[in-house]
mmCIF file of C-alpha atoms in Angstrom:
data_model
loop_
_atom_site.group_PDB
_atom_site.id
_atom_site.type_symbol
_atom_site.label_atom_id
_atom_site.label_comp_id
_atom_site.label_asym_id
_atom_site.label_seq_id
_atom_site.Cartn_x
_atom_site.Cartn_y
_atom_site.Cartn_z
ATOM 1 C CA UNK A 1 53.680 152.632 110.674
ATOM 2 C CA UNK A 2 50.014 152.985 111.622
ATOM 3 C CA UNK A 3 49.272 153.012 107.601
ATOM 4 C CA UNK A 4 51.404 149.873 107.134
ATOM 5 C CA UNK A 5 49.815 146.841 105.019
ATOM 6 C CA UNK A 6 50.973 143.469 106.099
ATOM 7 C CA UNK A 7 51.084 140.583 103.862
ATOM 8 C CA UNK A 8 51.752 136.849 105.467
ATOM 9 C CA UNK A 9 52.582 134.021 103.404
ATOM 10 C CA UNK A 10 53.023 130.406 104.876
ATOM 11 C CA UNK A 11 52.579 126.792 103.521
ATOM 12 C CA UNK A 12 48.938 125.859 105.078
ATOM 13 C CA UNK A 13 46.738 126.726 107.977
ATOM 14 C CA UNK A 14 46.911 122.804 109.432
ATOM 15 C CA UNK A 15 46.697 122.832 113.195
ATOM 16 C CA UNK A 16 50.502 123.886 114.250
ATOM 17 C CA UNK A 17 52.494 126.104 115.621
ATOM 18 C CA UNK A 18 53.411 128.076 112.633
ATOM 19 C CA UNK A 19 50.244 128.329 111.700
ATOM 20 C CA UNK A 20 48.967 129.588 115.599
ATOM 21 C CA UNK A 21 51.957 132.228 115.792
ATOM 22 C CA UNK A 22 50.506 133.489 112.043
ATOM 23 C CA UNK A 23 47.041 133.877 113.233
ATOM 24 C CA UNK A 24 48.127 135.344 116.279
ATOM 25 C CA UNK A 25 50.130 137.949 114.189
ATOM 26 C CA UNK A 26 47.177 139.370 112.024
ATOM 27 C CA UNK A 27 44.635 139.080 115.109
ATOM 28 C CA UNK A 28 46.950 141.568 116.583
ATOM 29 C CA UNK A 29 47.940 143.069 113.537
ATOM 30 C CA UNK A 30 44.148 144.066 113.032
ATOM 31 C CA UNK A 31 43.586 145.325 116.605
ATOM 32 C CA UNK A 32 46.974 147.728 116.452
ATOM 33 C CA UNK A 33 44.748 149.303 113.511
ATOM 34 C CA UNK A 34 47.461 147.528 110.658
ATOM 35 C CA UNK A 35 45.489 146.410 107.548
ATOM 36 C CA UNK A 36 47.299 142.467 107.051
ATOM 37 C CA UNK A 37 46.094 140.067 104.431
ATOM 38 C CA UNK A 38 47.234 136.220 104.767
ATOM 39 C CA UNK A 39 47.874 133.850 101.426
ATOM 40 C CA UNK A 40 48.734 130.078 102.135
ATOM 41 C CA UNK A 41 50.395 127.612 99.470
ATOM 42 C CA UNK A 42 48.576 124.343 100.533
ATOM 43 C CA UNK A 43 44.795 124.748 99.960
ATOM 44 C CA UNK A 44 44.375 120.986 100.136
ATOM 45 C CA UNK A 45 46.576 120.203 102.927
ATOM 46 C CA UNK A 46 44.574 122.953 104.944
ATOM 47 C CA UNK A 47 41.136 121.541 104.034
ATOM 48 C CA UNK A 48 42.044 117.692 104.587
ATOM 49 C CA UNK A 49 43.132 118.009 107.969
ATOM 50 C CA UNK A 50 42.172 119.564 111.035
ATOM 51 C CA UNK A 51 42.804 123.475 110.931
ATOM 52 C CA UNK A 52 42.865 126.955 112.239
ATOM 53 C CA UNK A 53 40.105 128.456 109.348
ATOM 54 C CA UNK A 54 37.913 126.203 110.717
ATOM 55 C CA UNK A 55 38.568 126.850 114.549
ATOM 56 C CA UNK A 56 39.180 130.538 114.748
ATOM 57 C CA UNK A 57 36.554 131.360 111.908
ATOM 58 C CA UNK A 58 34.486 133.308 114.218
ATOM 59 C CA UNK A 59 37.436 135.542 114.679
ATOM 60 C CA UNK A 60 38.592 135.736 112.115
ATOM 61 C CA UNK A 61 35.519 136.721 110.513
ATOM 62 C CA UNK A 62 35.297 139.328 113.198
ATOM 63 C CA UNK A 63 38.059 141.102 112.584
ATOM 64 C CA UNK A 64 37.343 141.131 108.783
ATOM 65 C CA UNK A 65 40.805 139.337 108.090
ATOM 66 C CA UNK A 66 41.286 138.259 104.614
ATOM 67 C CA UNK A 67 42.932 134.971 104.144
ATOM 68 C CA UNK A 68 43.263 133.364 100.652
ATOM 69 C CA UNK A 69 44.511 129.933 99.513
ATOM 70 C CA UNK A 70 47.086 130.125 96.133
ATOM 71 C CA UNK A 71 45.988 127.860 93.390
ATOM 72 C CA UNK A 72 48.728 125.005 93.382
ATOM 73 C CA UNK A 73 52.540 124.983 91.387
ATOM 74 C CA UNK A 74 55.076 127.193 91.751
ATOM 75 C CA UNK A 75 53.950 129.557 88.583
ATOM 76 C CA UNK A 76 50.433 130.456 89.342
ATOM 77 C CA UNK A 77 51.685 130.888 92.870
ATOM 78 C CA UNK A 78 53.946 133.140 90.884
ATOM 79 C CA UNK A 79 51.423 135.262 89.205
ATOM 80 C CA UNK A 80 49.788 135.324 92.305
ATOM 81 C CA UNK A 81 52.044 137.314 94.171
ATOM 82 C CA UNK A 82 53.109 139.215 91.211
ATOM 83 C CA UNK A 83 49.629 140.667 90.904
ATOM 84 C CA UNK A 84 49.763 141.235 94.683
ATOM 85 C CA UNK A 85 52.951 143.381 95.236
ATOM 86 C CA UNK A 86 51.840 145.615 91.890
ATOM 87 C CA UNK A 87 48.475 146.102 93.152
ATOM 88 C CA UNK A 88 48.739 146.848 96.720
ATOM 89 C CA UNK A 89 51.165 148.947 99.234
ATOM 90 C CA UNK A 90 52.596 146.538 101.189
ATOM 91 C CA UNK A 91 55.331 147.295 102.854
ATOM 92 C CA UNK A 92 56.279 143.874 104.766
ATOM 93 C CA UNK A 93 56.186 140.590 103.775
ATOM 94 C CA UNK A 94 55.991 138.039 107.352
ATOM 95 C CA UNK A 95 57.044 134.606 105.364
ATOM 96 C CA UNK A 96 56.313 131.486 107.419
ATOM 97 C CA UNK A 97 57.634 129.335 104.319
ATOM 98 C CA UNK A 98 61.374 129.167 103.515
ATOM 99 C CA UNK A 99 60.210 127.521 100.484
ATOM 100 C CA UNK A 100 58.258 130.391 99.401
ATOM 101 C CA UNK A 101 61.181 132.837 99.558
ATOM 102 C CA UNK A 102 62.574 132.347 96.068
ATOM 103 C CA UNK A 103 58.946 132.863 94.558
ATOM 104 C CA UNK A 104 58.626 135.816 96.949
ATOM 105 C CA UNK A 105 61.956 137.166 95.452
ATOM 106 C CA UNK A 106 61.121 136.479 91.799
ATOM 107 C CA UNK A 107 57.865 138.605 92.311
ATOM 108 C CA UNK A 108 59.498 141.389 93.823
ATOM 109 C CA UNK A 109 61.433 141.919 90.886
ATOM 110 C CA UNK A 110 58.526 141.115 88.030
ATOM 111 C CA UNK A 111 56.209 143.374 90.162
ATOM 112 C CA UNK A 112 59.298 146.350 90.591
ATOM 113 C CA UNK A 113 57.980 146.479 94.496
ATOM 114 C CA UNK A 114 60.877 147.117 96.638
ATOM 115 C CA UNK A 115 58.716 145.621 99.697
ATOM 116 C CA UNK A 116 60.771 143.641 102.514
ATOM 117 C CA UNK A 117 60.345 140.242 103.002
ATOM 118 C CA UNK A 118 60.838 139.040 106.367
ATOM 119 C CA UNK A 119 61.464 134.962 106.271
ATOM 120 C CA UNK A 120 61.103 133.135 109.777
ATOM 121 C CA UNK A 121 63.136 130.004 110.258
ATOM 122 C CA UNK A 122 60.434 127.389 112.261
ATOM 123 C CA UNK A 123 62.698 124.429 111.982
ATOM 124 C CA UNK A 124 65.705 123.045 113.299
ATOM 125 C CA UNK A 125 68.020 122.019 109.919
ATOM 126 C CA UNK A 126 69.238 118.906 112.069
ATOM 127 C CA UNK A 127 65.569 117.441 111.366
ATOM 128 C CA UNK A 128 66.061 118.005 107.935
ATOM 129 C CA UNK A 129 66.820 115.472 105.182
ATOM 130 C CA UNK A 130 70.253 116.525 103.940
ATOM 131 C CA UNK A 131 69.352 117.864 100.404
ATOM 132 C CA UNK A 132 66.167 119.466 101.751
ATOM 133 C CA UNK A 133 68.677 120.956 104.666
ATOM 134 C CA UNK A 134 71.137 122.529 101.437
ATOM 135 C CA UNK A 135 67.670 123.536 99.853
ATOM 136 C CA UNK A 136 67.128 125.505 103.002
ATOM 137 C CA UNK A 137 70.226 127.141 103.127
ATOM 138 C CA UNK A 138 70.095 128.757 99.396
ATOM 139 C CA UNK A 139 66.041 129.738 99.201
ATOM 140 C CA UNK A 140 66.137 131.420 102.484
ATOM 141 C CA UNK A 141 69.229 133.624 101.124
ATOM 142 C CA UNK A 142 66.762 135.395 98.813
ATOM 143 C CA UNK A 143 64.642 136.902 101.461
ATOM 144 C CA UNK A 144 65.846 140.452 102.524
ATOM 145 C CA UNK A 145 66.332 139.252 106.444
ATOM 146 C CA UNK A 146 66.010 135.818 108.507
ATOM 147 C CA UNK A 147 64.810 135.128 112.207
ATOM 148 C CA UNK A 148 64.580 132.056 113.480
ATOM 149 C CA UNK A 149 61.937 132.225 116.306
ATOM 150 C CA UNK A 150 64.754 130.226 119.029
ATOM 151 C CA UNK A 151 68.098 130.535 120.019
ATOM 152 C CA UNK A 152 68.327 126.460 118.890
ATOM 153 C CA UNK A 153 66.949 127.356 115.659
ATOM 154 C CA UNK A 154 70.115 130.214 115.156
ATOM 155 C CA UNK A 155 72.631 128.074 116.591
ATOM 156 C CA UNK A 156 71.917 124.933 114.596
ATOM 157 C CA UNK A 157 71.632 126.945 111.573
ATOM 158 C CA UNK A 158 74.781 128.564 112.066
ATOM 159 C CA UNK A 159 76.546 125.375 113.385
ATOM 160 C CA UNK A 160 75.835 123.391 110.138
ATOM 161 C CA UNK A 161 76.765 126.399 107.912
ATOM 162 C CA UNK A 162 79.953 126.752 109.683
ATOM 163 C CA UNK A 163 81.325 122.787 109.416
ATOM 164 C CA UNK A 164 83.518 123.784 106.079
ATOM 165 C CA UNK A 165 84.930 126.970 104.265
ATOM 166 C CA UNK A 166 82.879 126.001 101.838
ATOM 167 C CA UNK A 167 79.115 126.582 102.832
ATOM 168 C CA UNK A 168 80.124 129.220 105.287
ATOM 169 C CA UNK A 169 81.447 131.045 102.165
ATOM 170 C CA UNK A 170 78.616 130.274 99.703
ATOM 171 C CA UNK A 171 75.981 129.713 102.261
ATOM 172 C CA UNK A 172 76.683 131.348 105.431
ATOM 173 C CA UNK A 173 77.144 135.239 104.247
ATOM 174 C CA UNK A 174 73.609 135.674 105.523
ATOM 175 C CA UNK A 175 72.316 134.848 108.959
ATOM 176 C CA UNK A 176 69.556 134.815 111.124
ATOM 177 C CA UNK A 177 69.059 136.799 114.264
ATOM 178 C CA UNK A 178 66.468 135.233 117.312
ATOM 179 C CA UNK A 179 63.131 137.082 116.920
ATOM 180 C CA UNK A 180 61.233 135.113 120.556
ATOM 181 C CA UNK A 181 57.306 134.059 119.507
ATOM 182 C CA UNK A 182 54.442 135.130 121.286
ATOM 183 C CA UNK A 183 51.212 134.276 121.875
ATOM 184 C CA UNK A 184 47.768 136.648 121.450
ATOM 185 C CA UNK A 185 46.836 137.116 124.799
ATOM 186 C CA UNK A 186 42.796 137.720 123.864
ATOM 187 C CA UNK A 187 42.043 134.353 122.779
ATOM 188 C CA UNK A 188 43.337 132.568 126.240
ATOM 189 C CA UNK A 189 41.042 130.747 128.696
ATOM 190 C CA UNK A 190 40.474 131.564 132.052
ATOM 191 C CA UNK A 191 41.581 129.304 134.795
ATOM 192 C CA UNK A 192 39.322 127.566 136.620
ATOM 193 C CA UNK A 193 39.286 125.482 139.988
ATOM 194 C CA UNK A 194 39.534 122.051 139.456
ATOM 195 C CA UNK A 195 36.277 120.071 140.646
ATOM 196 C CA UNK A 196 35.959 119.008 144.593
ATOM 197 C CA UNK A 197 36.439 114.738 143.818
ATOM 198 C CA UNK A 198 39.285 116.137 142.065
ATOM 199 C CA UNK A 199 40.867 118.710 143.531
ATOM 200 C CA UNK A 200 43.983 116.420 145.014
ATOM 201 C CA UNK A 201 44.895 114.796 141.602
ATOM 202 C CA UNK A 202 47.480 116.508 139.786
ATOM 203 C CA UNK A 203 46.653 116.246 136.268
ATOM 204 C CA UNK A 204 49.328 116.399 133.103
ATOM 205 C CA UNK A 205 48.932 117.416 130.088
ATOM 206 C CA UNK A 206 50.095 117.089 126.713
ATOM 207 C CA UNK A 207 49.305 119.405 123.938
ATOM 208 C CA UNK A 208 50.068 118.627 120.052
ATOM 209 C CA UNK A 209 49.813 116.794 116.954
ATOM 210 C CA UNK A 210 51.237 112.888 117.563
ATOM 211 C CA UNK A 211 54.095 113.972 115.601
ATOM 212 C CA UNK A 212 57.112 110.967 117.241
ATOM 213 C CA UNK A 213 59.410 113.538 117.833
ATOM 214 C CA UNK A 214 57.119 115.447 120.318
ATOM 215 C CA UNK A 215 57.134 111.841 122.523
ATOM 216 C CA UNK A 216 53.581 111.462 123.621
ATOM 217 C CA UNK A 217 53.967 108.401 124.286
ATOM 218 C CA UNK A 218 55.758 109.546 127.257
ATOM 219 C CA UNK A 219 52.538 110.932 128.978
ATOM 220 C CA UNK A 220 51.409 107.423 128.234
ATOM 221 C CA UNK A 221 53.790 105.285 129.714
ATOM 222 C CA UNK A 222 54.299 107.773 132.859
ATOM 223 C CA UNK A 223 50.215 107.292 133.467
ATOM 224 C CA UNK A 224 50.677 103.912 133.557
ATOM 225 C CA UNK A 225 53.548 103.670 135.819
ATOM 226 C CA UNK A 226 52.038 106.352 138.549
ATOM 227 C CA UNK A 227 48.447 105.725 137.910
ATOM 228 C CA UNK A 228 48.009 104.072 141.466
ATOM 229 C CA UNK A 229 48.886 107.666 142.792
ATOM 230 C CA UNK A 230 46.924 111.082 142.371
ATOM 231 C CA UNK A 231 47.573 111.684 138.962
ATOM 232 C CA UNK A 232 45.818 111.918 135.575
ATOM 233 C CA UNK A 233 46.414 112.574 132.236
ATOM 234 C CA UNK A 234 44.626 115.208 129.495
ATOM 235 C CA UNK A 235 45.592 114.669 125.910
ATOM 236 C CA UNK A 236 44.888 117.986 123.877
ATOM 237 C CA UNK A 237 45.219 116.581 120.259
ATOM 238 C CA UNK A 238 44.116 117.847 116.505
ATOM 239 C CA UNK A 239 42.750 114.000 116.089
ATOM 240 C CA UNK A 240 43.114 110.685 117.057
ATOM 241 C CA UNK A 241 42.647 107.448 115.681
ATOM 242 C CA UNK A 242 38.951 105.794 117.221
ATOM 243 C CA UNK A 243 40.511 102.475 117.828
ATOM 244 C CA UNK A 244 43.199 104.465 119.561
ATOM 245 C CA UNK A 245 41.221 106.253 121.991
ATOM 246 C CA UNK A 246 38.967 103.570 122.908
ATOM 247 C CA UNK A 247 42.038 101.390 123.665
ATOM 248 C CA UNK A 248 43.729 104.168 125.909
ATOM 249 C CA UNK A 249 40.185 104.520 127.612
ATOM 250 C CA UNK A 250 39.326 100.435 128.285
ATOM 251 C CA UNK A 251 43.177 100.837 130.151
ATOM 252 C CA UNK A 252 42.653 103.765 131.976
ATOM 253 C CA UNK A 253 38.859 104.379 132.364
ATOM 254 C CA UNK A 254 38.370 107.620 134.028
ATOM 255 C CA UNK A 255 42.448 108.568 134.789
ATOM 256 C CA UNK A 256 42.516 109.703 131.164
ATOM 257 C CA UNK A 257 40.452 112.697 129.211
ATOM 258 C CA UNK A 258 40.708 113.650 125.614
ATOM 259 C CA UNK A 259 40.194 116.839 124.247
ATOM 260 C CA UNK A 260 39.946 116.853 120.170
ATOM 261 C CA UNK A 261 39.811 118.981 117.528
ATOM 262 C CA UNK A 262 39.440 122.262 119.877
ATOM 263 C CA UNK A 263 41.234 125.562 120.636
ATOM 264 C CA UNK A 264 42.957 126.500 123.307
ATOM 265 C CA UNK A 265 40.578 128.549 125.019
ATOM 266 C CA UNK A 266 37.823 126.152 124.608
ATOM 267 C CA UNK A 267 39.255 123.637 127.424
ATOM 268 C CA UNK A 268 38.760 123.611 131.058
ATOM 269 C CA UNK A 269 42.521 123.860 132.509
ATOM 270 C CA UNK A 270 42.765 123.733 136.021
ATOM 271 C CA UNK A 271 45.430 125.085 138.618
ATOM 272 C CA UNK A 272 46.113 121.521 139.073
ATOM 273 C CA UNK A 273 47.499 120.659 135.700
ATOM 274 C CA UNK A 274 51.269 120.776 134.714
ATOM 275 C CA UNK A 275 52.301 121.403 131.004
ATOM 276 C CA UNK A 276 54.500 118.188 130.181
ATOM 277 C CA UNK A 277 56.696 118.665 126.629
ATOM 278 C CA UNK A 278 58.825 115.855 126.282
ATOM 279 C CA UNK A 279 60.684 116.610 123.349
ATOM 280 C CA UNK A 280 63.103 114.098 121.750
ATOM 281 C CA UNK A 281 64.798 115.210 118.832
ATOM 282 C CA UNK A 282 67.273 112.749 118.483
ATOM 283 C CA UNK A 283 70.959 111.896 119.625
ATOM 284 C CA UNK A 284 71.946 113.625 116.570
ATOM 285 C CA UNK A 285 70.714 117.150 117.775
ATOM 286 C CA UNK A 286 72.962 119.161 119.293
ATOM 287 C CA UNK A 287 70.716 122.013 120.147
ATOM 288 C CA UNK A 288 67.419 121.917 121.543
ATOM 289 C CA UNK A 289 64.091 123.868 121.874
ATOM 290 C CA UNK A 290 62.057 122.753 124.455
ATOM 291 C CA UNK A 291 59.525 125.754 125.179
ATOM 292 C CA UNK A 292 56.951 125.245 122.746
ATOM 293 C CA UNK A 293 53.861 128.029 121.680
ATOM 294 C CA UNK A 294 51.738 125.839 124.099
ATOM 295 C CA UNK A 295 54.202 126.450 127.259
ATOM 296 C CA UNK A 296 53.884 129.946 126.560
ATOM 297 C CA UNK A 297 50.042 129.589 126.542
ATOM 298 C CA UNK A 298 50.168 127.518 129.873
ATOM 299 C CA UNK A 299 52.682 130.252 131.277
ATOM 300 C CA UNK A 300 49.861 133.126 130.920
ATOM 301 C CA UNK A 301 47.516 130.609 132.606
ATOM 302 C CA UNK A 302 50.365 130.494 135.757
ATOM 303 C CA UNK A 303 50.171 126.648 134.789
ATOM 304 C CA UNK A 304 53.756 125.462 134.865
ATOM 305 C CA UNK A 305 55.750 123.110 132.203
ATOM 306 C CA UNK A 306 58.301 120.716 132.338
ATOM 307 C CA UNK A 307 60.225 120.543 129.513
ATOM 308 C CA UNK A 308 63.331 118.783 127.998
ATOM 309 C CA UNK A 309 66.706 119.758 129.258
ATOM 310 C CA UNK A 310 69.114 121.703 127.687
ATOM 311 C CA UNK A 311 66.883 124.043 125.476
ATOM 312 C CA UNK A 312 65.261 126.901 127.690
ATOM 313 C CA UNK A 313 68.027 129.573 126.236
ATOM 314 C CA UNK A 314 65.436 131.695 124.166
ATOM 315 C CA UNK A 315 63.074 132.201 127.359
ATOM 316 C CA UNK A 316 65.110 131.472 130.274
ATOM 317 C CA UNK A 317 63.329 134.222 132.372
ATOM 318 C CA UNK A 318 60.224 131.695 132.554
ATOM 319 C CA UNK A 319 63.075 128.848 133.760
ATOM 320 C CA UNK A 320 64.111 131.672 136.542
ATOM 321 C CA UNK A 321 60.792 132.222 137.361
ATOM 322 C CA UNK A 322 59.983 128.755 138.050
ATOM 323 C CA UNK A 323 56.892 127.877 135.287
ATOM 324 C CA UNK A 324 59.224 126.158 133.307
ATOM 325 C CA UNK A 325 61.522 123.438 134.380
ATOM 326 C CA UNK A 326 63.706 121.195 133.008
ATOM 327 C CA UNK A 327 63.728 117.324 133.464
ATOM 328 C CA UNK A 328 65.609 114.162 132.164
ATOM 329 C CA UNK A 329 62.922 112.171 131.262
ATOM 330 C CA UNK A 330 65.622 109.048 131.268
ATOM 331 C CA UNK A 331 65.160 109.136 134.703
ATOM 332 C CA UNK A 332 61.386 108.302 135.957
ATOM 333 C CA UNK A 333 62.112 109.787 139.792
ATOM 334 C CA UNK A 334 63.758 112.654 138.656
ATOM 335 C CA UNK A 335 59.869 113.382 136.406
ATOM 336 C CA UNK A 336 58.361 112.265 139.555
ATOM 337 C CA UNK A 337 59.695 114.717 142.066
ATOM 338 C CA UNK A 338 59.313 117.017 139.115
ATOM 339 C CA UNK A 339 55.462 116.622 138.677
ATOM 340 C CA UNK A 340 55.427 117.040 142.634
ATOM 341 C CA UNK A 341 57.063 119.941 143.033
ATOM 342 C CA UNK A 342 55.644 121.669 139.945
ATOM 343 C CA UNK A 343 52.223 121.052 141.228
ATOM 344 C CA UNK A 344 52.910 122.806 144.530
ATOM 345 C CA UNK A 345 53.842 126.160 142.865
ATOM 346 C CA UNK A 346 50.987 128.729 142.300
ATOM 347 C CA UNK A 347 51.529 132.389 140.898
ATOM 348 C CA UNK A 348 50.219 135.180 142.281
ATOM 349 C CA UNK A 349 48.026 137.443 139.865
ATOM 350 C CA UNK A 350 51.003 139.859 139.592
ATOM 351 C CA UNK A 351 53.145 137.421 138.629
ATOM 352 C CA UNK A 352 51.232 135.822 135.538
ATOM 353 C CA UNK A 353 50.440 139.262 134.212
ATOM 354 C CA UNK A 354 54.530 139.979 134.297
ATOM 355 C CA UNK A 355 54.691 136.763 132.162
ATOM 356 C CA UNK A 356 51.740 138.125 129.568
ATOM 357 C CA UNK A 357 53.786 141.265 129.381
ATOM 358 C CA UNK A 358 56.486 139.271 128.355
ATOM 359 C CA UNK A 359 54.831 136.681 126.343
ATOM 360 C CA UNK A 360 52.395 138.903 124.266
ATOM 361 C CA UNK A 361 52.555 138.730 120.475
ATOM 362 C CA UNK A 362 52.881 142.044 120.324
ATOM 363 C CA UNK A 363 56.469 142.294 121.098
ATOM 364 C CA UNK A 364 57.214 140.209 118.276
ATOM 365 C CA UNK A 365 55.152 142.524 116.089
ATOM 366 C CA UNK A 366 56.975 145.474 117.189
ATOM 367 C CA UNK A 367 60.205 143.862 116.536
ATOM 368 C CA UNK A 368 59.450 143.270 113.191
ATOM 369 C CA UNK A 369 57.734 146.661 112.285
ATOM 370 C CA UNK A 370 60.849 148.077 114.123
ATOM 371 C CA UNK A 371 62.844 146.420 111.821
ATOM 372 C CA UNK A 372 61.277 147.934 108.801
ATOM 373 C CA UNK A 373 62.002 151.273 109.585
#
């Protein structure tokens, strides 16, 4: 596979999760020695909001990665890619957009190319609208296999194909199988020793977009309720509003730090911080994912998470091994004694490294060259 050519295909290059675990696939990609070239759908989106060409374009640059926006509408998209698959030897297509995959399987058969297209599922269908959730369901049946990147991600899919004879027959006779995420190891921080005036505070942290569903808010209203104690907060956001900021700042002075617009490996982390996800999907989901591409990243740093109950099934080695654990955030002692015992763990060099084994992006990447054989 060493002369393989990649192409990756997704909706935009935003600040996300989809659009990390892409990067992190052609970083690695270019180090195994595989030639990968990215095209996005959403040139606009990209450039209008905070984003990952404009973060990582040292590295990218670096590793001589081409990335190209597609002009907008579904027909020049369609040319596109027909001029892509007849001109070059690709022989995978990684598709981070289930809306591309009819496109995708319209050029395969202008072009003649026989290449595979690989679609991954990112989203639960629970938090889709109904008809976009049906929508779903047929494009993602033209791709030539599915993955959904969690064990929630399978089982809802599967669940809400299943509810009738009907869309199990016209929907359901094509599945996806878990394919885990993983994180580029090379672009992590180190970890470094929290400051002396603050070496007894624990410190949590929330990393994401202010999307409702990922509950930020809860990091607010815990600060607020324990802020007499040793605790602080870090906020690791794409943007924020000024008025915002400055209003979380007059209330908390000091006990809260932002961190905006940066990567990863560009903050100071600290053995004293804990990872807090508080997921909240809804009371209409029935299966959750509550290890995001950011507990992963804490987990290499041996900084643990804690995380939403009920949805550590795709990596419960990591709940075994004690650097992720789950909470009911209903209950504000049960977070407390969480936060205190999670900031009394510390992993031994040995340890972290057997998580960065596990974690590494390039056990997805093997899975799905594997797959191509």
């Amino acid at each position: 596979m060493s002369n393989a050519r990649v192409l990756v295909v997704l909706d935009n290059f935003r600040v996300g999760g989809i659009e990390r675990l892409a990067l992190d696939q052609l970083f690695a990609l270019s180090d195994m020695g595989i030639s990968a070239v990215a095209y996005y759908r959403q040139e606009k989106a990209t450039k209008e909001n905070p984003n990952f060409l404009d973060l990582e374009a040292q590295r990218i640059a670096q590793k001589g990665i081409q990335i190209n926006a597609m002009p907008e509408g579904d027909l020049a998209q369609l040319r596109v890619l027909v001029h892509l698959l007849r001109n070059n030897n690709f022989s995978i297509v990684v598709n981070h957009s289930v809306g591309a995959s009819v496109t995708l399987s319209m050029a395969k058969l202008l072009s003649r190319n026989r290449v595979t297209v690989k679609t991954f599922i990112h989203q639960l269908p629970t938090l889709s609208a109904p008809i976009q959730r049906v929508k779903r369901f047929i494009y993602a049946l033209t791709s030539d296999e599915l993955f959904g990147y969690s064990a929630a991600v399978v089982q809802d899919w599967n669940e809400r194909l299943d509810r009738n004879p009907l869309s199990k027959a016209l929907l359901g006779w094509k599945r996806p199988r878990v394919l885990r995420n993983g994180i580029y190891l090379n672009r992590l921080p180190k970890l470094k020793p929290p400051s002396e005036e603050r070496s007894k505070q624990v410190r949590m942290v929330f990393i994401g977009r202010g999307v409702a569903w990922k509950n930020k808010e809860f990091i607010i209203s815990s600060l607020r309720s324990m802020a007499p104690k040793e605790v602080r907060a870090l906020l690791v956001l794409p943007s924020i509003e000024s008025e915002a900021r400055e209003e979380l700042t007059a209330e908390f002075g000091e006990l809260i730090e932002f961190e905006i617009g940066k990567k990863v490996e560009d903050i100071f982390f600290t053995q004293n911080d804990i990872n807090i996800y508080p997921v909240n999907y809804g009371p209409k989901a029935q299966f959750i994912e509550s290890i995001s591409l950011n507990c992963l990243e804490m987990a290499c740093l041996g900084i643990p998470s804690l995380v939403t109950k009920k949805g550590c099934s795709t990596w419960p080695e990591l709940e075994m091994a004690g650097v992720i654990k789950e909470v009911d955030w209903n209950q504000s002692n049960n977070f407390e004694v969480a936060l205190y015992a999670a900031s009394q763990v510390r992993f031994e060099s040995g340890k972290i490294d057997e998580f960065k084994s596990m974690i590494s992006i390039e056990n997805n990447l093997k899975e799905i060259l594997e797959f191509s054989r």
